[in-house]
């Protein structure tokens, strides 16, 4: 039985790279602490593969043929895609892929009734994969990655309940289909509140962000599924905030566990609230509750 | 203004995706925009909205906001902290009521 040894959620706002240098010191501190902590946790977990769920941002498919989940099966993942380079302001990177595990993921999710699509060719990555790869040193760590780009913005959007179901199936796949003792890391890439392309492009909903970070760190998934509706995320930033659904997939896979946040910050130029959560994969909520 | 007006079949969506995916098409669009626009089945008011950089009108027709933001960057600039900032400000100006921002 394979094991999930790392699980986290973190934003991927492009400004975290291209605009970080000009940000105030307190903002830089939160960004540096968050991603350094996640990088250290990934390294410490000694994971053999990292599966990253992230908003596709309409980067790979036309609106008319838009997959809800698209698995990258390439042997190497190269990014960022040409047009996004100046926008993100980041260096090129290459991350080792895991084609056999990616194929098993495709088969395993299909077997569990989850419609995913998969592509052998290199996917087009924007900030969705590029920012976490660079800020958590995935390229340098040598850990193979499987990107899964998901539909967080093209209606009809798989909602929080559906994404949690996908995550539950993902957890079953990891535990039951992957080789025994394989160590797997999961990252939900996206958020926090933002409205890319909207009339409120500079809007950041600090109250929503702090509520969300507290909620996902609490481990209360019943409340999460009840309250983290598409309507609530749209109100906190249309077309952007709902990429927190990538975190929901990860939460479905790991089940109810407490998490740790590394602080929260807002910076107008990022056009996005910033804060990450690392979930405690050694915690057993059932035992903790029984002990109370 | 969110996704409530989204019209997935809007032809402008394909134009933006193609521009994003092809450096050659971007060059052609910059040099001969009308020739590029001729290749897409744009409604008359849709084409006029593109030509006048009227993002507000395009959103009212059903343009997806995420692609709208990218279209602004394709037109006004795509560099972090430079052209992209101009693009965001132009887009917001249009969407908040100004309409055409050519």
Coordinates of N, CA and C in Angstrom, one line a residue, chain A residues 73-257:
Chain A
X73 N 1.5 13.3 -19.1 CA 2.1 12.0 -19.0 C 3.5 12.0 -19.6
X74 N 4.1 13.2 -19.9 CA 5.4 13.3 -20.6 C 6.5 12.8 -19.7
X75 N 7.6 12.4 -20.3 CA 8.7 11.9 -19.6 C 9.5 13.1 -19.0
X76 N 9.3 14.2 -19.6 CA 9.9 15.5 -19.1 C 8.9 16.6 -19.2
X77 N 8.8 17.4 -18.2 CA 7.9 18.6 -18.2 C 8.7 19.8 -18.3
X78 N 8.5 20.6 -19.4 CA 9.3 21.8 -19.6 C 8.4 23.0 -19.6
X79 N 8.9 24.0 -19.0 CA 8.1 25.2 -18.9 C 8.9 26.5 -18.6
X80 N 8.3 27.6 -18.5 CA 6.9 27.8 -18.9 C 6.7 27.9 -20.4
X81 N 5.5 27.8 -20.9 CA 5.2 27.9 -22.3 C 5.6 29.3 -22.8
X82 N 6.0 29.3 -24.0 CA 6.6 30.5 -24.6 C 5.9 31.8 -24.2
X83 N 4.6 31.9 -24.4 CA 4.0 33.2 -24.3 C 3.9 33.7 -22.8
X84 N 4.0 32.8 -21.9 CA 3.9 33.1 -20.5 C 5.2 33.6 -19.9
X85 N 6.3 33.4 -20.6 CA 7.6 33.7 -20.0 C 7.8 35.1 -19.5
X86 N 7.6 36.1 -20.4 CA 7.7 37.5 -19.9 C 6.7 37.9 -18.8
X87 N 5.6 37.3 -18.9 CA 4.5 37.6 -17.9 C 4.9 37.1 -16.5
X88 N 5.4 35.9 -16.4 CA 5.8 35.4 -15.1 C 7.2 35.9 -14.7
X89 N 8.0 36.1 -15.7 CA 9.4 36.6 -15.5 C 10.3 35.6 -14.8
X90 N 10.1 34.4 -15.3 CA 10.9 33.3 -14.6 C 11.8 32.6 -15.6
X91 N 12.7 31.8 -15.1 CA 13.6 31.0 -15.9 C 13.0 29.8 -16.4
X92 N 13.6 29.2 -17.5 CA 13.1 27.9 -18.0 C 13.4 26.8 -17.0
X93 N 12.6 25.8 -17.0 CA 12.9 24.7 -16.1 C 12.5 23.4 -16.8
X94 N 13.1 22.3 -16.4 CA 12.7 20.9 -16.8 C 12.6 20.1 -15.6
X95 N 11.4 19.4 -15.5 CA 11.2 18.5 -14.3 C 11.0 17.1 -14.9
X96 N 11.6 16.2 -14.2 CA 11.4 14.8 -14.7 C 9.9 14.4 -14.5
X97 N 9.4 13.7 -15.5 CA 8.0 13.2 -15.4 C 8.0 11.8 -14.8
X98 N 6.8 11.2 -14.8 CA 6.6 9.8 -14.3 C 5.5 9.2 -15.2
X99 N 5.9 8.9 -16.4 CA 4.9 8.4 -17.4 C 4.2 7.1 -16.9
X100 N 4.9 6.2 -16.3 CA 4.2 4.9 -15.9 C 3.2 5.2 -14.8
X101 N 3.6 6.0 -13.8 CA 2.6 6.3 -12.8 C 1.5 7.2 -13.3
X102 N 1.8 8.1 -14.2 CA 0.7 8.9 -14.8 C -0.3 8.0 -15.6
X103 N 0.2 7.0 -16.3 CA -0.7 6.1 -17.0 C -1.5 5.3 -16.0
X104 N -0.9 4.9 -14.9 CA -1.6 4.2 -13.9 C -2.7 5.1 -13.2
X105 N -2.4 6.4 -13.1 CA -3.3 7.3 -12.5 C -4.5 7.5 -13.5
X106 N -4.2 7.6 -14.8 CA -5.3 7.7 -15.8 C -6.2 6.5 -15.7
X107 N -5.6 5.3 -15.7 CA -6.3 4.1 -15.7 C -7.1 4.0 -14.4
X108 N -6.5 4.3 -13.3 CA -7.1 4.1 -12.0 C -8.2 5.0 -11.7
X109 N -8.1 6.3 -12.2 CA -9.3 7.2 -12.0 C -10.4 6.8 -13.0
X110 N -10.1 6.4 -14.2 CA -11.1 5.9 -15.1 C -11.9 4.8 -14.5
X111 N -11.1 3.8 -13.9 CA -11.7 2.6 -13.3 C -12.7 3.0 -12.2
X112 N -12.4 4.2 -11.5 CA -13.2 4.6 -10.4 C -14.3 5.6 -10.8
X113 N -14.5 5.7 -12.1 CA -15.6 6.5 -12.6 C -15.3 8.0 -12.7
X114 N -14.0 8.3 -12.7 CA -13.6 9.7 -12.8 C -13.1 10.0 -14.2
X115 N -13.8 10.8 -15.0 CA -13.4 11.1 -16.4 C -12.2 12.0 -16.3
X116 N -11.0 11.5 -16.7 CA -9.9 12.4 -16.9 C -9.4 12.2 -18.3
X117 N -8.6 13.2 -18.8 CA -7.9 13.0 -20.1 C -6.4 13.0 -19.8
X118 N -5.7 12.5 -20.8 CA -4.2 12.4 -20.5 C -3.5 12.7 -21.8
X119 N -2.4 13.3 -21.7 CA -1.6 13.8 -22.9 C -0.1 13.4 -22.7
X120 N 0.4 12.7 -23.8 CA 1.8 12.3 -23.8 C 2.7 13.5 -24.0
X121 N 2.3 14.4 -24.8 CA 3.1 15.6 -25.1 C 3.2 16.5 -23.9
X122 N 4.3 17.3 -23.9 CA 4.4 18.3 -22.9 C 3.2 19.3 -22.9
X123 N 2.7 19.5 -21.7 CA 1.5 20.4 -21.6 C 2.1 21.8 -21.6
X124 N 1.2 22.8 -21.8 CA 1.5 24.2 -21.8 C 1.4 24.7 -20.3
X125 N 2.5 25.0 -19.7 CA 2.4 25.5 -18.3 C 2.5 27.0 -18.3
X126 N 1.6 27.6 -17.5 CA 1.8 29.0 -17.2 C 2.3 29.1 -15.7
X127 N 1.7 30.0 -15.0 CA 2.1 30.1 -13.6 C 1.6 28.9 -12.7
X128 N 0.6 28.2 -13.2 CA -0.1 27.2 -12.5 C 0.9 26.1 -12.0
X129 N 1.9 25.7 -12.8 CA 2.9 24.7 -12.5 C 4.2 25.4 -12.3
X130 N 4.5 26.5 -13.1 CA 5.8 27.1 -13.0 C 6.2 27.7 -11.7
X131 N 5.2 28.4 -11.1 CA 5.5 29.1 -9.8 C 5.8 28.1 -8.7
X132 N 5.0 27.1 -8.5 CA 5.3 26.1 -7.4 C 6.6 25.3 -7.7
X133 N 6.8 25.0 -9.0 CA 8.0 24.2 -9.3 C 9.3 25.0 -9.0
X134 N 9.2 26.3 -9.3 CA 10.4 27.1 -9.1 C 10.6 27.5 -7.6
X135 N 9.5 27.9 -6.9 CA 9.6 28.4 -5.6 C 9.8 27.2 -4.6
X136 N 9.4 26.0 -4.9 CA 9.7 24.9 -4.0 C 10.8 24.0 -4.5
X137 N 11.5 24.5 -5.5 CA 12.7 23.8 -6.0 C 12.4 22.4 -6.4
X138 N 11.3 22.1 -7.1 CA 11.0 20.8 -7.6 C 12.0 20.4 -8.7
X139 N 12.3 21.3 -9.5 CA 13.3 21.0 -10.6 C 14.6 20.6 -10.0
X140 N 15.1 21.3 -9.0 CA 16.4 20.9 -8.4 C 16.4 19.7 -7.5
X141 N 15.2 19.4 -7.0 CA 15.1 18.2 -6.1 C 15.2 16.9 -6.8
X142 N 14.9 16.9 -8.1 CA 14.9 15.6 -8.8 C 13.7 14.7 -8.6
X143 N 12.7 15.2 -7.9 CA 11.5 14.4 -7.7 C 10.7 14.4 -9.0
X144 N 10.2 13.2 -9.4 CA 9.4 13.2 -10.6 C 8.0 13.8 -10.3
X145 N 7.5 14.5 -11.3 CA 6.2 15.2 -11.1 C 5.1 14.7 -12.2
X146 N 3.9 14.7 -11.7 CA 2.8 14.4 -12.6 C 1.8 15.6 -12.5
X147 N 1.8 16.5 -13.5 CA 0.8 17.6 -13.4 C -0.6 17.2 -13.8
X148 N -1.6 17.6 -13.1 CA -3.0 17.4 -13.5 C -3.6 18.7 -13.5
X149 N -3.9 19.2 -14.7 CA -4.5 20.5 -14.9 C -6.0 20.4 -14.9
X150 N -6.7 21.2 -14.1 CA -8.1 21.0 -14.0 C -8.9 22.2 -14.3
X151 N -10.2 22.0 -14.6 CA -11.1 23.1 -15.0 C -11.6 23.7 -13.7
X152 N -11.1 24.9 -13.4 CA -11.6 25.7 -12.3 C -12.4 26.9 -12.7
X153 N -12.6 27.1 -14.0 CA -13.1 28.4 -14.5 C -14.0 28.3 -15.7
X154 N -14.1 27.2 -16.4 CA -15.0 27.2 -17.5 C -16.3 26.5 -17.2
X155 N -17.4 27.2 -17.1 CA -18.7 26.6 -16.7 C -19.1 25.5 -17.7
X156 N -19.7 24.4 -17.2 CA -20.0 24.1 -15.8 C -18.7 23.6 -15.1
X157 N -18.4 24.1 -14.0 CA -17.2 23.8 -13.2 C -17.5 22.7 -12.2
X158 N -16.7 21.6 -12.2 CA -16.9 20.6 -11.1 C -16.8 21.3 -9.8
X159 N -17.8 21.2 -9.0 CA -17.9 22.0 -7.7 C -17.1 21.3 -6.6
X160 N -17.2 21.9 -5.4 CA -16.3 21.4 -4.3 C -16.7 19.9 -4.0
X161 N -17.9 19.5 -4.1 CA -18.3 18.1 -3.7 C -17.7 17.2 -4.8
X162 N -17.8 17.6 -6.1 CA -17.3 16.7 -7.1 C -15.7 16.6 -7.0
X163 N -15.1 17.8 -6.7 CA -13.6 17.7 -6.6 C -13.2 16.9 -5.4
X164 N -14.0 17.0 -4.3 CA -13.6 16.1 -3.2 C -13.8 14.6 -3.5
X165 N -14.8 14.3 -4.3 CA -15.0 12.9 -4.7 C -13.8 12.5 -5.6
X166 N -13.4 13.4 -6.5 CA -12.2 13.1 -7.3 C -11.0 12.8 -6.4
X167 N -10.9 13.6 -5.3 CA -9.8 13.4 -4.4 C -9.9 12.1 -3.6
X168 N -11.1 11.8 -3.3 CA -11.3 10.5 -2.6 C -10.9 9.3 -3.5
X169 N -11.2 9.4 -4.7 CA -10.8 8.4 -5.7 C -9.3 8.4 -5.9
X170 N -8.7 9.6 -5.9 CA -7.3 9.7 -6.0 C -6.6 9.0 -4.8
X171 N -7.1 9.2 -3.6 CA -6.6 8.6 -2.4 C -6.7 7.1 -2.5
X172 N -7.8 6.6 -3.0 CA -8.0 5.1 -3.1 C -7.0 4.6 -4.2
X173 N -6.8 5.3 -5.2 CA -5.9 4.9 -6.3 C -4.5 4.8 -5.7
X174 N -4.0 5.8 -4.9 CA -2.7 5.8 -4.4 C -2.5 4.6 -3.4
X175 N -3.5 4.4 -2.6 CA -3.3 3.4 -1.6 C -3.4 2.0 -2.2
X176 N -4.3 1.8 -3.2 CA -4.7 0.5 -3.7 C -4.0 0.1 -5.0
X177 N -3.6 1.0 -5.8 CA -3.1 0.7 -7.1 C -1.6 0.9 -7.3
X178 N -1.0 1.8 -6.5 CA 0.4 2.0 -6.7 C 1.2 1.0 -5.9
X179 N 2.5 0.8 -6.3 CA 3.3 -0.2 -5.6 C 3.4 0.0 -4.1
X180 N 3.4 -1.1 -3.3 CA 3.5 -1.0 -1.9 C 4.7 -0.2 -1.5
X181 N 4.5 0.6 -0.5 CA 5.6 1.5 0.1 C 6.0 2.7 -0.7
X182 N 5.4 2.9 -1.9 CA 5.7 4.1 -2.7 C 5.3 5.3 -1.9
X183 N 6.1 6.3 -1.9 CA 5.9 7.5 -1.2 C 5.4 8.6 -2.1
X184 N 4.2 9.2 -1.9 CA 3.6 10.1 -2.8 C 3.4 11.4 -2.2
X185 N 3.7 12.5 -2.9 CA 3.4 13.9 -2.5 C 2.3 14.5 -3.3
X186 N 1.4 15.3 -2.6 CA 0.3 15.9 -3.3 C 0.4 17.4 -3.1
X187 N 0.2 18.2 -4.2 CA 0.1 19.6 -4.0 C -1.1 20.2 -4.8
X188 N -1.9 21.0 -4.1 CA -3.0 21.7 -4.7 C -2.4 23.1 -5.0
X189 N -2.4 23.5 -6.3 CA -1.8 24.8 -6.6 C -2.8 25.8 -7.1
X190 N -2.9 26.9 -6.3 CA -3.9 27.9 -6.8 C -4.4 28.8 -5.6
X191 N -5.2 29.8 -6.0 CA -5.7 30.7 -5.0 C -4.7 31.7 -4.5
X192 N -4.9 32.5 -3.5 CA -6.2 32.5 -2.8 C -7.1 33.4 -3.6
X193 N -7.8 34.4 -3.0 CA -8.8 35.2 -3.7 C -8.1 36.0 -4.8
X194 N -8.7 36.0 -6.0 CA -8.3 36.9 -7.1 C -9.3 36.9 -8.2
X195 N -9.3 37.9 -9.0 CA -10.2 38.0 -10.1 C -9.5 38.3 -11.4
X196 N -8.8 37.4 -12.0 CA -8.0 37.7 -13.2 C -8.9 38.0 -14.4
X197 N -8.7 39.1 -15.0 CA -9.5 39.4 -16.2 C -10.8 40.1 -15.9
X198 N -11.1 40.3 -14.6 CA -12.4 40.8 -14.2 C -12.3 42.3 -14.0
X199 N -13.5 42.9 -13.8 CA -13.6 44.3 -13.5 C -13.0 44.7 -12.1
X200 N -12.9 43.7 -11.3 CA -12.2 43.8 -10.0 C -10.8 43.2 -10.0
X201 N -10.1 43.4 -11.0 CA -8.8 42.7 -11.2 C -7.9 42.9 -10.0
X202 N -7.9 44.0 -9.3 CA -7.1 44.3 -8.2 C -7.7 43.9 -6.8
X203 N -8.9 43.3 -6.9 CA -9.6 43.0 -5.7 C -9.0 41.8 -5.0
X204 N -8.8 41.9 -3.7 CA -8.3 40.7 -2.9 C -9.3 40.7 -1.7
X205 N -9.9 39.5 -1.5 CA -10.9 39.4 -0.4 C -10.2 38.8 0.8
X206 N -9.6 39.7 1.6 CA -8.8 39.3 2.8 C -9.6 38.5 3.8
X207 N -10.9 38.9 4.0 CA -11.7 38.2 5.0 C -12.0 36.7 4.5
X208 N -12.3 36.6 3.2 CA -12.4 35.2 2.7 C -11.2 34.4 2.8
X209 N -10.0 35.0 2.5 CA -8.8 34.2 2.5 C -8.5 33.7 3.9
X210 N -8.6 34.6 4.9 CA -8.3 34.2 6.2 C -9.3 33.1 6.7
X211 N -10.6 33.2 6.3 CA -11.6 32.2 6.6 C -11.2 30.9 6.0
X212 N -10.8 30.9 4.7 CA -10.5 29.7 4.0 C -9.2 29.0 4.6
X213 N -8.2 29.8 4.9 CA -7.0 29.2 5.5 C -7.3 28.5 6.8
X214 N -8.0 29.2 7.7 CA -8.4 28.6 9.0 C -9.2 27.3 8.8
X215 N -10.1 27.4 7.8 CA -11.0 26.2 7.6 C -10.2 25.0 7.1
X216 N -9.4 25.2 6.1 CA -8.7 24.0 5.6 C -7.6 23.5 6.6
X217 N -7.1 24.4 7.5 CA -6.2 24.0 8.5 C -6.9 23.3 9.6
X218 N -8.2 23.5 9.8 CA -8.9 22.9 10.9 C -9.2 21.4 10.7
X219 N -9.2 21.0 9.4 CA -9.6 19.6 9.2 C -11.0 19.3 9.1
X220 N -11.9 20.3 9.2 CA -13.3 20.1 9.2 C -13.8 20.1 7.8
X221 N -13.8 18.9 7.2 CA -14.2 18.7 5.8 C -15.7 18.8 5.6
X222 N -16.5 18.4 6.6 CA -17.9 18.6 6.4 C -18.3 20.0 6.2
X223 N -17.7 20.9 7.1 CA -18.0 22.3 6.9 C -17.4 22.9 5.6
X224 N -16.3 22.4 5.3 CA -15.6 22.8 4.0 C -16.6 22.5 2.8
X225 N -17.1 21.3 2.8 CA -18.0 21.0 1.6 C -19.3 21.7 1.7
X226 N -19.7 22.0 2.9 CA -21.0 22.8 3.0 C -20.9 24.3 2.7
X227 N -19.7 24.8 3.0 CA -19.6 26.3 2.9 C -18.7 26.8 1.7
X228 N -17.8 26.0 1.3 CA -16.9 26.5 0.2 C -17.6 26.2 -1.2
X229 N -18.7 27.0 -1.4 CA -19.5 26.8 -2.6 C -18.8 27.6 -3.8
X230 N -19.2 27.3 -5.0 CA -18.8 28.0 -6.1 C -19.2 29.5 -6.0
X231 N -20.4 29.7 -5.5 CA -21.0 31.0 -5.4 C -20.1 31.8 -4.4
X232 N -19.7 31.2 -3.3 CA -18.9 31.9 -2.3 C -17.5 32.3 -2.9
X233 N -16.9 31.3 -3.7 CA -15.6 31.6 -4.3 C -15.7 32.6 -5.4
X234 N -16.8 32.6 -6.2 CA -17.0 33.6 -7.2 C -17.1 35.0 -6.6
X235 N -17.8 35.1 -5.5 CA -18.0 36.4 -4.8 C -16.6 36.9 -4.3
X236 N -15.7 36.0 -4.0 CA -14.4 36.4 -3.5 C -13.4 36.7 -4.6
X237 N -13.9 36.6 -5.8 CA -13.0 36.9 -7.0 C -13.4 36.0 -8.1
X238 N -14.1 36.5 -9.1 CA -14.7 35.7 -10.1 C -13.6 35.1 -11.1
X239 N -13.8 33.9 -11.4 CA -12.9 33.3 -12.4 C -11.5 32.9 -11.9
X240 N -11.2 33.2 -10.6 CA -9.9 33.0 -10.1 C -9.9 32.2 -8.8
X241 N -10.7 32.7 -7.8 CA -10.7 32.1 -6.5 C -11.1 30.6 -6.5
X242 N -11.9 30.2 -7.5 CA -12.3 28.8 -7.6 C -11.2 27.9 -7.9
X243 N -10.0 28.3 -8.2 CA -8.9 27.4 -8.4 C -8.5 26.8 -7.0
X244 N -9.1 27.2 -6.0 CA -8.9 26.6 -4.7 C -9.5 25.2 -4.7
X245 N -10.3 24.9 -5.8 CA -10.8 23.5 -5.9 C -9.6 22.5 -6.1
X246 N -8.5 23.0 -6.5 CA -7.3 22.1 -6.6 C -6.9 21.6 -5.2
X247 N -7.0 22.5 -4.2 CA -6.8 22.1 -2.8 C -7.8 21.1 -2.4
X248 N -9.0 21.3 -2.8 CA -10.1 20.4 -2.4 C -9.8 18.9 -2.9
X249 N -9.3 18.8 -4.0 CA -8.9 17.5 -4.5 C -7.9 16.8 -3.6
X250 N -6.9 17.6 -3.2 CA -5.9 17.1 -2.3 C -6.6 16.7 -0.9
X251 N -7.5 17.5 -0.5 CA -8.1 17.2 0.8 C -9.0 16.0 0.7
X252 N -9.6 15.8 -0.4 CA -10.4 14.5 -0.6 C -9.5 13.3 -0.5
X253 N -8.3 13.4 -1.0 CA -7.3 12.3 -1.0 C -6.8 12.0 0.4
X254 N -6.6 13.0 1.2 CA -5.9 12.8 2.5 C -6.9 12.6 3.6
X255 N -8.2 13.0 3.4 CA -9.1 12.9 4.5 C -8.9 14.0 5.6
X256 N -9.7 14.0 6.6 CA -9.7 15.0 7.6 C -8.4 15.0 8.4
X257 N -7.6 16.1 8.3 CA -6.4 16.2 9.0 C -6.1 17.7 9.3

